[in-house]
mmCIF file of C-alpha atoms in Angstrom:
data_model
loop_
_atom_site.group_PDB
_atom_site.id
_atom_site.type_symbol
_atom_site.label_atom_id
_atom_site.label_comp_id
_atom_site.label_asym_id
_atom_site.label_seq_id
_atom_site.Cartn_x
_atom_site.Cartn_y
_atom_site.Cartn_z
ATOM 1 C CA UNK I 1186 -114.910 67.618 61.119
ATOM 2 C CA UNK I 1187 -117.781 70.257 62.397
ATOM 3 C CA UNK I 1188 -120.932 68.337 62.552
ATOM 4 C CA UNK I 1189 -123.225 70.972 64.272
ATOM 5 C CA UNK I 1190 -123.200 74.724 64.668
ATOM 6 C CA UNK I 1191 -124.960 76.635 67.258
ATOM 7 C CA UNK I 1192 -125.872 80.179 67.955
ATOM 8 C CA UNK I 1193 -124.704 80.704 71.511
ATOM 9 C CA UNK I 1194 -123.592 83.474 73.929
ATOM 10 C CA UNK I 1195 -121.040 83.683 76.616
ATOM 11 C CA UNK I 1196 -121.702 83.292 80.317
ATOM 12 C CA UNK I 1197 -118.282 84.218 81.536
ATOM 13 C CA UNK I 1198 -119.041 86.949 84.254
ATOM 14 C CA UNK I 1199 -118.852 84.335 87.143
ATOM 15 C CA UNK I 1200 -115.444 83.114 86.504
ATOM 16 C CA UNK I 1201 -112.750 83.467 89.183
ATOM 17 C CA UNK I 1202 -109.001 83.844 89.435
ATOM 18 C CA UNK I 1203 -109.047 80.285 91.201
ATOM 19 C CA UNK I 1204 -110.811 78.606 88.118
ATOM 20 C CA UNK I 1205 -108.395 80.399 86.036
ATOM 21 C CA UNK I 1206 -105.454 79.121 87.938
ATOM 22 C CA UNK I 1207 -106.818 75.538 87.653
ATOM 23 C CA UNK I 1208 -106.796 75.613 83.939
ATOM 24 C CA UNK I 1209 -102.852 75.718 83.882
ATOM 25 C CA UNK I 1210 -100.903 72.827 84.590
ATOM 26 C CA UNK I 1211 -97.331 73.641 83.947
ATOM 27 C CA UNK I 1212 -96.685 77.304 84.236
ATOM 28 C CA UNK I 1213 -98.883 79.689 86.202
ATOM 29 C CA UNK I 1214 -99.132 83.371 84.869
ATOM 30 C CA UNK I 1215 -98.636 86.381 86.988
ATOM 31 C CA UNK I 1216 -101.754 87.504 89.308
ATOM 32 C CA UNK I 1217 -101.616 90.463 87.176
ATOM 33 C CA UNK I 1218 -101.850 88.691 83.711
ATOM 34 C CA UNK I 1219 -104.546 86.412 85.289
ATOM 35 C CA UNK I 1220 -106.505 89.492 86.464
ATOM 36 C CA UNK I 1221 -106.298 90.962 83.142
ATOM 37 C CA UNK I 1222 -107.540 87.721 81.543
ATOM 38 C CA UNK I 1223 -110.237 87.415 83.972
ATOM 39 C CA UNK I 1224 -111.514 91.098 82.895
ATOM 40 C CA UNK I 1225 -111.454 89.861 79.426
ATOM 41 C CA UNK I 1226 -113.682 86.810 80.253
ATOM 42 C CA UNK I 1227 -116.010 89.130 82.027
ATOM 43 C CA UNK I 1228 -116.037 91.716 79.091
ATOM 44 C CA UNK I 1229 -117.436 88.687 76.839
ATOM 45 C CA UNK I 1230 -120.286 87.928 78.878
ATOM 46 C CA UNK I 1231 -123.477 88.114 76.785
ATOM 47 C CA UNK I 1232 -121.612 88.420 73.312
ATOM 48 C CA UNK I 1233 -123.429 86.017 70.856
ATOM 49 C CA UNK I 1234 -121.105 83.923 68.697
ATOM 50 C CA UNK I 1235 -121.471 80.758 66.655
ATOM 51 C CA UNK I 1236 -119.782 77.689 68.313
ATOM 52 C CA UNK I 1237 -119.308 73.970 67.630
ATOM 53 C CA UNK I 1238 -118.899 71.062 69.924
ATOM 54 C CA UNK I 1239 -115.368 69.631 70.464
ATOM 55 C CA UNK I 1240 -115.159 66.336 72.026
ATOM 56 C CA UNK I 1241 -111.923 64.621 72.806
ATOM 57 C CA UNK I 1242 -111.058 61.944 75.309
ATOM 58 C CA UNK I 1243 -112.048 63.097 78.672
ATOM 59 C CA UNK I 1244 -113.221 66.843 77.732
ATOM 60 C CA UNK I 1245 -116.177 68.519 76.120
ATOM 61 C CA UNK I 1246 -115.963 72.222 75.168
ATOM 62 C CA UNK I 1247 -117.045 74.323 72.433
ATOM 63 C CA UNK I 1248 -114.795 76.058 69.838
ATOM 64 C CA UNK I 1249 -115.803 79.516 68.508
ATOM 65 C CA UNK I 1250 -116.572 79.320 64.810
ATOM 66 C CA UNK I 1251 -117.634 82.852 64.013
ATOM 67 C CA UNK I 1252 -118.993 86.168 65.423
ATOM 68 C CA UNK I 1253 -120.539 89.298 63.974
ATOM 69 C CA UNK I 1254 -117.380 91.181 62.920
ATOM 70 C CA UNK I 1255 -119.644 93.930 61.440
ATOM 71 C CA UNK I 1256 -120.645 94.695 64.972
ATOM 72 C CA UNK I 1257 -117.837 96.845 66.268
ATOM 73 C CA UNK I 1258 -118.451 96.386 69.897
ATOM 74 C CA UNK I 1259 -118.581 92.318 69.518
ATOM 75 C CA UNK I 1260 -115.280 92.344 67.342
ATOM 76 C CA UNK I 1261 -113.542 94.563 69.760
ATOM 77 C CA UNK I 1262 -114.411 92.356 72.895
ATOM 78 C CA UNK I 1263 -113.289 89.055 71.056
ATOM 79 C CA UNK I 1264 -110.221 91.072 69.900
ATOM 80 C CA UNK I 1265 -109.345 92.065 73.432
ATOM 81 C CA UNK I 1266 -110.129 88.517 74.662
ATOM 82 C CA UNK I 1267 -107.661 87.243 72.068
ATOM 83 C CA UNK I 1268 -104.901 89.860 72.981
ATOM 84 C CA UNK I 1269 -105.066 88.749 76.755
ATOM 85 C CA UNK I 1270 -104.929 85.043 75.538
ATOM 86 C CA UNK I 1271 -101.723 85.979 73.421
ATOM 87 C CA UNK I 1272 -100.116 87.144 76.796
ATOM 88 C CA UNK I 1273 -99.453 83.582 77.668
ATOM 89 C CA UNK I 1274 -95.800 82.983 78.475
ATOM 90 C CA UNK I 1275 -95.525 79.556 76.847
ATOM 91 C CA UNK I 1276 -97.867 80.239 73.850
ATOM 92 C CA UNK I 1277 -98.278 83.977 73.293
ATOM 93 C CA UNK I 1278 -97.122 85.591 70.097
ATOM 94 C CA UNK I 1279 -97.682 89.147 71.046
ATOM 95 C CA UNK I 1280 -96.507 89.464 74.724
ATOM 96 C CA UNK I 1281 -96.554 93.095 75.839
ATOM 97 C CA UNK I 1282 -96.980 94.225 72.327
ATOM 98 C CA UNK I 1283 -100.472 95.530 71.752
ATOM 99 C CA UNK I 1284 -99.456 97.919 69.017
ATOM 100 C CA UNK I 1285 -98.019 95.118 66.602
ATOM 101 C CA UNK I 1286 -101.226 92.848 67.657
ATOM 102 C CA UNK I 1287 -103.544 95.697 66.728
ATOM 103 C CA UNK I 1288 -101.839 96.430 63.464
ATOM 104 C CA UNK I 1289 -102.137 92.682 62.407
ATOM 105 C CA UNK I 1290 -105.681 92.611 63.556
ATOM 106 C CA UNK I 1291 -106.708 95.565 61.683
ATOM 107 C CA UNK I 1292 -104.950 94.558 58.490
ATOM 108 C CA UNK I 1293 -106.256 91.059 58.561
ATOM 109 C CA UNK I 1294 -102.790 89.633 59.053
ATOM 110 C CA UNK I 1295 -103.391 88.220 62.642
ATOM 111 C CA UNK I 1296 -103.246 84.406 62.684
ATOM 112 C CA UNK I 1297 -103.954 82.657 65.921
ATOM 113 C CA UNK I 1298 -101.821 79.749 67.055
ATOM 114 C CA UNK I 1299 -104.700 77.868 68.227
ATOM 115 C CA UNK I 1300 -108.448 77.773 68.426
ATOM 116 C CA UNK I 1301 -110.501 79.710 70.735
ATOM 117 C CA UNK I 1302 -112.055 76.975 73.191
ATOM 118 C CA UNK I 1303 -114.323 77.592 75.964
ATOM 119 C CA UNK I 1304 -115.539 75.182 78.803
ATOM 120 C CA UNK I 1305 -119.267 74.268 78.404
ATOM 121 C CA UNK I 1306 -119.962 76.291 81.615
ATOM 122 C CA UNK I 1307 -118.909 79.486 79.512
ATOM 123 C CA UNK I 1308 -121.417 79.066 76.781
ATOM 124 C CA UNK I 1309 -125.340 79.041 76.744
ATOM 125 C CA UNK I 1310 -126.667 77.517 73.598
ATOM 126 C CA UNK I 1311 -129.382 79.613 72.026
ATOM 127 C CA UNK I 1312 -130.246 77.276 69.246
ATOM 128 C CA UNK I 1313 -128.776 74.611 66.889
ATOM 129 C CA UNK I 1314 -128.237 76.132 63.376
ATOM 130 C CA UNK I 1315 -129.677 74.562 60.286
ATOM 131 C CA UNK I 1316 -127.342 73.539 57.719
ATOM 132 C CA UNK I 1317 -127.007 76.008 54.681
ATOM 133 C CA UNK I 1318 -128.038 79.117 57.098
#
């Protein structure tokens, strides 16, 4: 259950390839895929979103709840990040298939296999949102 929502912005410009590699435990993507993912992270820097706290045993992070889809530049950055995440060889559904991904995205038929989750260091909280807003 989501208890609190926050207006936040991404602080992802400082990520490195080494940090991305450390997030993988079973299968390490190619350097080419990691570089593309790193660029997608950097492209998100400064984008404002609505997030919620996720707390599980041993980890605390944020899940993306929503963003301003009417702002094409924001929606495009989120879309491009998600496409790069879909390149994961174990969990991706659109590996090297940008055309199908874009068609599904534009038609509203895209359905992610998981949540967009970010480390606390990737998010700067701007303010807690009041219920009903």
